[in-house]
mmCIF file of C-alpha atoms in Angstrom:
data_model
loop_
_atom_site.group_PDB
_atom_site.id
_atom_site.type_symbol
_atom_site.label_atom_id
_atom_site.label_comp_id
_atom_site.label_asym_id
_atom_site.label_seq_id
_atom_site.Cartn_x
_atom_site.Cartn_y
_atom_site.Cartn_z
ATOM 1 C CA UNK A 1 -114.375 67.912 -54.672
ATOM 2 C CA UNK A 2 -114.268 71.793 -53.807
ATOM 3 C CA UNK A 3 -116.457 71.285 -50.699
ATOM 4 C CA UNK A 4 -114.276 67.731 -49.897
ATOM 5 C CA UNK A 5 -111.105 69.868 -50.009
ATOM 6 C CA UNK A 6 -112.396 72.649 -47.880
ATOM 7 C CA UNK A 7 -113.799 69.699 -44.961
ATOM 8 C CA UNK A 8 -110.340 68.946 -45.220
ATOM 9 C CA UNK A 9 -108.904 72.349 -44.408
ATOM 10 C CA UNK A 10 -110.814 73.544 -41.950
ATOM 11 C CA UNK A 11 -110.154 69.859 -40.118
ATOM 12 C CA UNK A 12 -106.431 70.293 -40.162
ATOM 13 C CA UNK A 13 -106.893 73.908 -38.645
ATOM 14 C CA UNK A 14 -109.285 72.107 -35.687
ATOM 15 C CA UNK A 15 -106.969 69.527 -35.406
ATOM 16 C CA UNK A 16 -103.176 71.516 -34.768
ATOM 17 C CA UNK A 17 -104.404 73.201 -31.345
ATOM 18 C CA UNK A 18 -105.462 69.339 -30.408
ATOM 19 C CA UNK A 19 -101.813 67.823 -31.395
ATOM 20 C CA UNK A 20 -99.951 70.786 -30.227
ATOM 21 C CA UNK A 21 -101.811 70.272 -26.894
ATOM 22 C CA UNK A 22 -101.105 66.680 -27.069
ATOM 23 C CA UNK A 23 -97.167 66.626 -28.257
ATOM 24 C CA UNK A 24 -95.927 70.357 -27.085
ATOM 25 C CA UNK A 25 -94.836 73.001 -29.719
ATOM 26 C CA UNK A 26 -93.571 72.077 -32.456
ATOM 27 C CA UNK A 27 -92.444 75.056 -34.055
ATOM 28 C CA UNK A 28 -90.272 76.062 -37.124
ATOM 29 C CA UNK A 29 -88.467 79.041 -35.908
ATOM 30 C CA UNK A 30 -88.909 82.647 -37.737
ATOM 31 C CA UNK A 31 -85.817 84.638 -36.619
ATOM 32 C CA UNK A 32 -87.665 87.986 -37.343
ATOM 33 C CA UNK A 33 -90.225 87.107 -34.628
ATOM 34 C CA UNK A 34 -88.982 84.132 -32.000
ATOM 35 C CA UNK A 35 -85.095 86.143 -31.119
ATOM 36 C CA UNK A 36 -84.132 88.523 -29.609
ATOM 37 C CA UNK A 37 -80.891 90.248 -30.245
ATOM 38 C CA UNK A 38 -78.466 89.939 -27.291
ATOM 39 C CA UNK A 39 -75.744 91.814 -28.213
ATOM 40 C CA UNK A 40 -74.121 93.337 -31.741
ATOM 41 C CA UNK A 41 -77.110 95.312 -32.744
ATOM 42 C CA UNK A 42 -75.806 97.864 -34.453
ATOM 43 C CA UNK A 43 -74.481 95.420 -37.139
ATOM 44 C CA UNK A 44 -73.504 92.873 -35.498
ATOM 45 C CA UNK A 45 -76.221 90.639 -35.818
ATOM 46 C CA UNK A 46 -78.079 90.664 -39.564
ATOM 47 C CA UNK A 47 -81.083 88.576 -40.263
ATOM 48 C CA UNK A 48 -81.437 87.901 -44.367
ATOM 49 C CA UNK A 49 -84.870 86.480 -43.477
ATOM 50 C CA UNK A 50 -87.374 84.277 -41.268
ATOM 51 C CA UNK A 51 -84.589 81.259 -41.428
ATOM 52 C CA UNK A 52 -81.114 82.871 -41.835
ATOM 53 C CA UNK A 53 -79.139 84.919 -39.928
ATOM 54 C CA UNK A 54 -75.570 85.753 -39.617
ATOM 55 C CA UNK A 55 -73.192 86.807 -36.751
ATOM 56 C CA UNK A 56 -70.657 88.626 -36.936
ATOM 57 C CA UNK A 57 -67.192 89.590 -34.723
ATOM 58 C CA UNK A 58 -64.918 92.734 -35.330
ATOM 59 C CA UNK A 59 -62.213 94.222 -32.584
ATOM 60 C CA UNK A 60 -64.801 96.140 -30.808
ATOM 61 C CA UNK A 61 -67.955 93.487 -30.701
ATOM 62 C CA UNK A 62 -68.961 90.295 -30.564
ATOM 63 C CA UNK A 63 -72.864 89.675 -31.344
ATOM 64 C CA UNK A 64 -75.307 87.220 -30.376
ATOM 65 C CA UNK A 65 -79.130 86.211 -29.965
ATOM 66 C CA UNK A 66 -81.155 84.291 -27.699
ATOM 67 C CA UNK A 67 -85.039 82.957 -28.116
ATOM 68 C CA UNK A 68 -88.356 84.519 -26.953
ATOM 69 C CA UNK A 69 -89.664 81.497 -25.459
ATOM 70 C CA UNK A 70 -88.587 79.561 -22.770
ATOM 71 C CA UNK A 71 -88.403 75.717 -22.525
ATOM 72 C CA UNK A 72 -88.650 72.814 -20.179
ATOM 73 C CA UNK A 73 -87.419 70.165 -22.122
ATOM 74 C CA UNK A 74 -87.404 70.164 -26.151
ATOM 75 C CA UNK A 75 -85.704 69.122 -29.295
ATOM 76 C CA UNK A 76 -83.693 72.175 -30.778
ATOM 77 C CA UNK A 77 -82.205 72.244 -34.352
ATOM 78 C CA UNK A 78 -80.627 75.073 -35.816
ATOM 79 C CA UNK A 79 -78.527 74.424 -38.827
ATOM 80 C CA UNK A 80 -74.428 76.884 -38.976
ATOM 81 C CA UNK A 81 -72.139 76.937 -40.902
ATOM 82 C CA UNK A 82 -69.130 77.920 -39.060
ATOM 83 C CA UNK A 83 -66.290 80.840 -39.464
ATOM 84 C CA UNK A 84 -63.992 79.914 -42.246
ATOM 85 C CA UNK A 85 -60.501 80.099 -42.482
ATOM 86 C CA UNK A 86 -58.414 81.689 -39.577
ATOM 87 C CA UNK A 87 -60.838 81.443 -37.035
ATOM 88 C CA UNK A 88 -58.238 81.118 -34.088
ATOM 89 C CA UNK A 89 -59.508 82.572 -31.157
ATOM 90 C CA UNK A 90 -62.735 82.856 -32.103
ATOM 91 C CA UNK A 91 -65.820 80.737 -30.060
ATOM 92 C CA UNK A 92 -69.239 80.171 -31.706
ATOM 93 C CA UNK A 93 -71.389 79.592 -28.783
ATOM 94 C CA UNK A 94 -74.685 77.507 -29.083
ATOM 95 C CA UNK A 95 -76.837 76.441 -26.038
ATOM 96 C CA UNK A 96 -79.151 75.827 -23.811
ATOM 97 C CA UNK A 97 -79.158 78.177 -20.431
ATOM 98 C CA UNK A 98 -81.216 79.221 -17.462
ATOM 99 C CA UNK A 99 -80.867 82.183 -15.335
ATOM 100 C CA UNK A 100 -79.261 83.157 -11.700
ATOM 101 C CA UNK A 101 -76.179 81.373 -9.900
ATOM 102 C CA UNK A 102 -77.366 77.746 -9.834
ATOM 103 C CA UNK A 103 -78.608 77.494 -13.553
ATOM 104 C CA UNK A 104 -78.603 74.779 -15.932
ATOM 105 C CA UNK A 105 -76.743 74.466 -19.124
ATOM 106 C CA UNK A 106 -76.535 72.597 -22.337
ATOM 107 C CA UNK A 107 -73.140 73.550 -24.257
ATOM 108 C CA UNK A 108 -72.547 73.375 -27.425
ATOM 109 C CA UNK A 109 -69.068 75.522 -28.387
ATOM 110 C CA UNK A 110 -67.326 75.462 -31.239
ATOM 111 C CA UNK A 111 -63.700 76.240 -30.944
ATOM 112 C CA UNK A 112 -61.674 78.209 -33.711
ATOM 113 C CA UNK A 113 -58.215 77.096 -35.440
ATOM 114 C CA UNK A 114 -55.925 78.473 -37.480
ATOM 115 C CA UNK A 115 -56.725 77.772 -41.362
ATOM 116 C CA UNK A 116 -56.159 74.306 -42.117
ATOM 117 C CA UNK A 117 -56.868 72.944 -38.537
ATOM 118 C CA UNK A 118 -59.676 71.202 -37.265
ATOM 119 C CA UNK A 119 -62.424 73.091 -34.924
ATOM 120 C CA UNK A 120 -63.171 71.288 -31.926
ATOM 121 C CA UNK A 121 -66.579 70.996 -30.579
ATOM 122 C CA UNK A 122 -66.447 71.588 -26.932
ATOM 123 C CA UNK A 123 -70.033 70.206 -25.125
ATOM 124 C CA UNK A 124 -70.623 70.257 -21.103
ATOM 125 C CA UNK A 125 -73.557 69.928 -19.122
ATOM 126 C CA UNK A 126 -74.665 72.712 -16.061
ATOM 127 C CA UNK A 127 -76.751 71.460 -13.167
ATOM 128 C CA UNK A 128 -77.509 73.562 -10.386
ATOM 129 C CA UNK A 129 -74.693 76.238 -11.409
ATOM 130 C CA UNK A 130 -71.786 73.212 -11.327
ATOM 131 C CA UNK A 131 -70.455 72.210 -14.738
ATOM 132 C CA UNK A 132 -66.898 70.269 -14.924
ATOM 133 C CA UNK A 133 -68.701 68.007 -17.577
ATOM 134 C CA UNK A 134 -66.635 68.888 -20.750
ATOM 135 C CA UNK A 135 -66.522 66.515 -23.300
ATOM 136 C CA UNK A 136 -64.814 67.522 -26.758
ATOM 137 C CA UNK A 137 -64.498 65.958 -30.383
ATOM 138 C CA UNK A 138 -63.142 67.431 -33.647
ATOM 139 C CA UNK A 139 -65.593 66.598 -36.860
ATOM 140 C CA UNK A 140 -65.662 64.026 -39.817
ATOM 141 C CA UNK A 141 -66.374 67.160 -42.096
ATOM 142 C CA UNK A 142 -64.987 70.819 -42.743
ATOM 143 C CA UNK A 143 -67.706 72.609 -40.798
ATOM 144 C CA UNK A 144 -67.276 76.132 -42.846
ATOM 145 C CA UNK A 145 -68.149 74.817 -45.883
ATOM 146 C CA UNK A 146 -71.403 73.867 -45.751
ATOM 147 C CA UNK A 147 -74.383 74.225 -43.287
ATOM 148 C CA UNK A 148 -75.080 71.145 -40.948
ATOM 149 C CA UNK A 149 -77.097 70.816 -38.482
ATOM 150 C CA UNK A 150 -76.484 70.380 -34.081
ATOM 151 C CA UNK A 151 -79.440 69.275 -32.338
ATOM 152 C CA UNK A 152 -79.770 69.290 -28.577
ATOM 153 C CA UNK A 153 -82.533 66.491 -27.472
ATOM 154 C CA UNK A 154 -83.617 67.687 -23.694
ATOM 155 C CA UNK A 155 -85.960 65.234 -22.448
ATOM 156 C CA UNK A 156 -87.156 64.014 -18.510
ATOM 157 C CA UNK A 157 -84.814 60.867 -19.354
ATOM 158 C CA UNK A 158 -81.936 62.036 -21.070
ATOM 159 C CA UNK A 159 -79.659 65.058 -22.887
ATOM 160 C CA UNK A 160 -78.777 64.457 -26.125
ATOM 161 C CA UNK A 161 -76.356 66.075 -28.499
ATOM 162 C CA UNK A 162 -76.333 65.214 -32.186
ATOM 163 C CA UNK A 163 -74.567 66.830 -35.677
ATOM 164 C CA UNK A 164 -76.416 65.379 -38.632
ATOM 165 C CA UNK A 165 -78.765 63.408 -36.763
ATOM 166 C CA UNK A 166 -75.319 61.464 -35.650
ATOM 167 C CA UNK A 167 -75.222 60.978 -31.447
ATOM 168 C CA UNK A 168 -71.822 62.087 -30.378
ATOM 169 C CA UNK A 169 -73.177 62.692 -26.345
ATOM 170 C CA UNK A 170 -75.593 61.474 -24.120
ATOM 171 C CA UNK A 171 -76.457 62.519 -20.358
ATOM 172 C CA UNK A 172 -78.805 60.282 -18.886
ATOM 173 C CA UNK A 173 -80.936 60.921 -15.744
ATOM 174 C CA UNK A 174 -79.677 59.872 -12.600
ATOM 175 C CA UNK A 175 -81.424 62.133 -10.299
ATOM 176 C CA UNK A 176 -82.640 58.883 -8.607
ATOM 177 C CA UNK A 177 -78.906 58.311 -7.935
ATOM 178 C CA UNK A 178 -78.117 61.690 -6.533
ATOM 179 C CA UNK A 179 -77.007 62.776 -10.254
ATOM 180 C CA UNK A 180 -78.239 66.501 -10.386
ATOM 181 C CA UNK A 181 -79.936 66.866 -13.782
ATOM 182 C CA UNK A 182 -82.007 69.817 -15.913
ATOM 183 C CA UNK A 183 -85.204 68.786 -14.700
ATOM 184 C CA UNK A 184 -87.085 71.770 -12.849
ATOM 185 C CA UNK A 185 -85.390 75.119 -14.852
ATOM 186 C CA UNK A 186 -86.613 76.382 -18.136
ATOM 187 C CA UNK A 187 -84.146 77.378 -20.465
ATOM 188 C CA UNK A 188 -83.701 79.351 -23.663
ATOM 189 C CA UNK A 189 -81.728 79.331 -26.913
ATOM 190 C CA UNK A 190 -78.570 81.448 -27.301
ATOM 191 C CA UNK A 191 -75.726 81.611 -29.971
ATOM 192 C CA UNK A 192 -73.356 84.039 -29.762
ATOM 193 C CA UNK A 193 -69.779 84.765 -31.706
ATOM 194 C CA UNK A 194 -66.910 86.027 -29.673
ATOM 195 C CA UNK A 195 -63.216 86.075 -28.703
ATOM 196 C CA UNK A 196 -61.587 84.311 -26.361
ATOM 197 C CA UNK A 197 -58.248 83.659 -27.193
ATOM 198 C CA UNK A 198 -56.937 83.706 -23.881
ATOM 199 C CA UNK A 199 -58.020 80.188 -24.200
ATOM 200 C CA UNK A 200 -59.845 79.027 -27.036
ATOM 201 C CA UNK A 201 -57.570 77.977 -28.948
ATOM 202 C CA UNK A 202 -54.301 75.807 -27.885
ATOM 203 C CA UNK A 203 -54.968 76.610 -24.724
ATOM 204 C CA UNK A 204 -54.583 80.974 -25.604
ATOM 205 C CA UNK A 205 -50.879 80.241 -27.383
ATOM 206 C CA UNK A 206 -52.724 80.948 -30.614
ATOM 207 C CA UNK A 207 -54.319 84.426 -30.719
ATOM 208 C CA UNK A 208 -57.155 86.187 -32.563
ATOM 209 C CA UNK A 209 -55.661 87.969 -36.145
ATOM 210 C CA UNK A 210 -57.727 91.048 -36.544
ATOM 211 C CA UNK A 211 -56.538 91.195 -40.220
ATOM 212 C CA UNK A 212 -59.291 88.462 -41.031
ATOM 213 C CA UNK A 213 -62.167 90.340 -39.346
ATOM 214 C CA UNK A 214 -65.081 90.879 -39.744
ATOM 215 C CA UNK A 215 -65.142 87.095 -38.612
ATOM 216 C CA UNK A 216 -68.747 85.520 -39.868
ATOM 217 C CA UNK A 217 -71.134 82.703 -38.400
ATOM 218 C CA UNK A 218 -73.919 81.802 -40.423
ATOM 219 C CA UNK A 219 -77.738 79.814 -38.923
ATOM 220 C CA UNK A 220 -80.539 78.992 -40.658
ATOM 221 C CA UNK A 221 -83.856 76.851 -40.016
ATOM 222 C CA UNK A 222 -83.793 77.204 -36.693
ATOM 223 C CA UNK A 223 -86.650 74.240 -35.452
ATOM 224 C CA UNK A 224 -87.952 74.089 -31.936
ATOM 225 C CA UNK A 225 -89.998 71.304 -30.826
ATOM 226 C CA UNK A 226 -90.830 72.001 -27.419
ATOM 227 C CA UNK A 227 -92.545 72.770 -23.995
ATOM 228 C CA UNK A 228 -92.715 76.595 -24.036
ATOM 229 C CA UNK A 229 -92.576 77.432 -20.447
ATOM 230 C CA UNK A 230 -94.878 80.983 -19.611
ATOM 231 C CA UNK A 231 -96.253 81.765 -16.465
ATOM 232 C CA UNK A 232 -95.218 79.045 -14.680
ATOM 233 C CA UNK A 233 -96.867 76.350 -16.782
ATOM 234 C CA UNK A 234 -95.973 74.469 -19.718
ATOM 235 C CA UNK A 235 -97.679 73.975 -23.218
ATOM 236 C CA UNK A 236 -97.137 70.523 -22.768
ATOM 237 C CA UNK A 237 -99.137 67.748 -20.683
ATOM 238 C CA UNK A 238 -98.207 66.597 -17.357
ATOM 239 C CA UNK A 239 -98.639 62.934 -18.577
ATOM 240 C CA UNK A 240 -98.171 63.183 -22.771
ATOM 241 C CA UNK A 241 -99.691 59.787 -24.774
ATOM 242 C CA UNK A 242 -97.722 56.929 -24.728
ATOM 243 C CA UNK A 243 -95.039 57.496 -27.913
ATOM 244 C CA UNK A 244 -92.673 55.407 -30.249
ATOM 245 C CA UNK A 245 -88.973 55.943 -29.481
ATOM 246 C CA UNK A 246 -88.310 58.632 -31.807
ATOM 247 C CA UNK A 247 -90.148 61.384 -30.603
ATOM 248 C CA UNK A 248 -87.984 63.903 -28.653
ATOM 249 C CA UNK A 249 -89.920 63.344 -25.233
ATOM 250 C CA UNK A 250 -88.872 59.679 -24.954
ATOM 251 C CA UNK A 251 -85.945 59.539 -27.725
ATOM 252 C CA UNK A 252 -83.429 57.028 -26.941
ATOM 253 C CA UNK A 253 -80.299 55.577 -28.859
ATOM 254 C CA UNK A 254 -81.734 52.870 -31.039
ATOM 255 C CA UNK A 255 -78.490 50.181 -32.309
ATOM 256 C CA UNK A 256 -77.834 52.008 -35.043
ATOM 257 C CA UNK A 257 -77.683 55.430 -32.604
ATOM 258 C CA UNK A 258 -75.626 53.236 -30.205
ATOM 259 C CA UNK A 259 -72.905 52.265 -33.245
ATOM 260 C CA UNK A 260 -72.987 55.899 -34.221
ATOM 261 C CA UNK A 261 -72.024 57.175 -30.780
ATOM 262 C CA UNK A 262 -69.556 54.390 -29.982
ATOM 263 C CA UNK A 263 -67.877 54.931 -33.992
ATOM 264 C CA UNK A 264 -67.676 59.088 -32.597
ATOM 265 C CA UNK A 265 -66.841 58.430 -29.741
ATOM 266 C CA UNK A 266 -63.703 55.933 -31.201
ATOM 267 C CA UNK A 267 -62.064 58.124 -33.684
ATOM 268 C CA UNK A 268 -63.675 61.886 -33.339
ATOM 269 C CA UNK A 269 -63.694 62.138 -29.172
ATOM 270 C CA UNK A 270 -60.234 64.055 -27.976
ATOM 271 C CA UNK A 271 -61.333 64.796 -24.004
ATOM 272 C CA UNK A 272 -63.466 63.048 -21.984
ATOM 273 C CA UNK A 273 -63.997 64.476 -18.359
ATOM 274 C CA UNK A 274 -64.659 60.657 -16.993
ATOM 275 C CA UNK A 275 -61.573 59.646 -18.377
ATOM 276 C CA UNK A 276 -59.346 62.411 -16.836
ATOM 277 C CA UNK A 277 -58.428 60.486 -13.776
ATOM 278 C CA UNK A 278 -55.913 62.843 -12.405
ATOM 279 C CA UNK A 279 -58.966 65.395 -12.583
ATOM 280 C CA UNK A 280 -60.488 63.356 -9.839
ATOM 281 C CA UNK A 281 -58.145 61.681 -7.554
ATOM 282 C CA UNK A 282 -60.597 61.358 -5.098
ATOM 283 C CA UNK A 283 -62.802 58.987 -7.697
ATOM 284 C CA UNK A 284 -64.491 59.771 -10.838
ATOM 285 C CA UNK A 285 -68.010 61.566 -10.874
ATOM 286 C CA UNK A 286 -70.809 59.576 -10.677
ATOM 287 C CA UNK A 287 -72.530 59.815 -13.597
ATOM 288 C CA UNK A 288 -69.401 58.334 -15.110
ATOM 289 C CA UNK A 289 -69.979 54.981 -12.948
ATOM 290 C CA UNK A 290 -72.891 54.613 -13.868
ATOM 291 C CA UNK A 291 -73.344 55.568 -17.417
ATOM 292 C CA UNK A 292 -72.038 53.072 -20.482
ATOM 293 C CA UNK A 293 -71.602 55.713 -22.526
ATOM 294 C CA UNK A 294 -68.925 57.632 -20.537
#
């Protein structure tokens, strides 16, 4: 049994360079080792471990993080529980981003509220340094209370935005169609937690109240499974194995992801840029002609 158990050991450590060849990185995230500290270091950000980390805002800093590695295309998790209470003013930033003038960008923002009041998740889409894609919802939960979990699905057919493991987004690929789309950039993580209350919150009538600082965000488990992008090549295959529908590199909206989205999208969706017709009085974007889920 001894020698049976140690076959089987020494296969599974053959075995994970072959599948992480075949299917990309699939990597639970160890915030001592895979981020980098942004901004706040000098208290602003403090990591309690591998998998949790806190942000924090005061009147003279904001703080934030962003990840080692680079990636062309992924599925990224990363569980927060939001600022509590007064959090007008306030912006807990978590995304996707390239670098230069004409990068790409996958937005998620979560937009502080007086105590009481919902948050509103704020999401929009960069291609090619042009964004104008802002599509917001407020939540079916109190996001302070407890940690849950935003996902951003990147893959060569579609962006995907999910809390819970519920759709509440998708961006297809219509590059074919003269949609620009993140398709050629690698990108890496980055949360940060700052003010903006010249906007954030009512549009800037509500501002920031200092008395509640420090103001705290709070990640754990952050989960990459991903192409790491180094020296111009990617961990993953040019042509990966044929794969079931609920892998990230082909994940689609099964019915039950397609009721989810259309139940969000019903009673939680408060802006939707390819609805805002007097936006675009010269006709509506394209990707809103051609998508059913705009």
């Amino acid at each position: 049994m001894a020698k049976y158990e140690t076959y089987l050991r020494a296969s599974a450590l053959l075995l994970a360079p072959l599948l992480m060849c075949l299917f990309g990185v699939t990597a639970e995230g160890d915030f001592f080792e895979d981020i980098d500290i942004t901004w706040g270091e000098h208290g602003g950000v403090n990591i309690l471990g591998s998998n949790s980390l806190v942000l924090s805002l005061d009147q003279s800093s904001g703080s934030g993080f962003r990840s080692n590695a680079k990636y062309l295309y992924g599925r990224i998790d990363m569980q927060i529980k939001l600022v509590s209470g007064n959090s007008a003013g306030t912006v807990t930033a978590y995304y996707l981003s390239s670098e230069g003038p004409n990068h790409d960008e996958i937005d998620f923002e979560f937009l502080g509220n007086l105590s009481g009041e919902p948050y509103i998740v704020h999401t929009n889409i960069y291609t090619q340094g042009i964004g104008n894609r802002e599509q917001q919802f407020y939540l079916w939960f109190d996001p302070t209370k407890y940690f849950h979990t935003y996902t951003i699905v990147w893959n060569p057919q579609r962006i995907i935005f999910m809390v819970d493991n519920v759709p509440i987004r998708v961006f297809n690929n219509y590059e074919a169609r003269g949609v620009p789309f993140a398709s050629s950039q690698a990108m890496r993580l980055y949360s940060s937690l700052w003010c903006a209350d010249q906007w954030a919150t009512r549009g800037g009538l509500v501002k920031t109240n200092w008395s509640y600082a420090p103001f705290k965000a709070y990640y754990r488990n952050f989960d990459a499974k991903a192409c790491v992008w180094s020296k111009g090549s990617s961990s993953c295959p040019s042509s990966p194995p044929s794969m079931t529908h609920n892998t990230w590199q082909a994940q689609d909206l099964d019915a039950d992801g397609r009721r989810s989205l259309r139940w969000v999208q019903k009673y939680y969706m408060i802006y939707n840029y390819c609805k805002d017709y007097k936006r675009f009085p010269q006709g509506r974007p394209r990707e809103c002609r051609l998508s059913r889920f705009s």
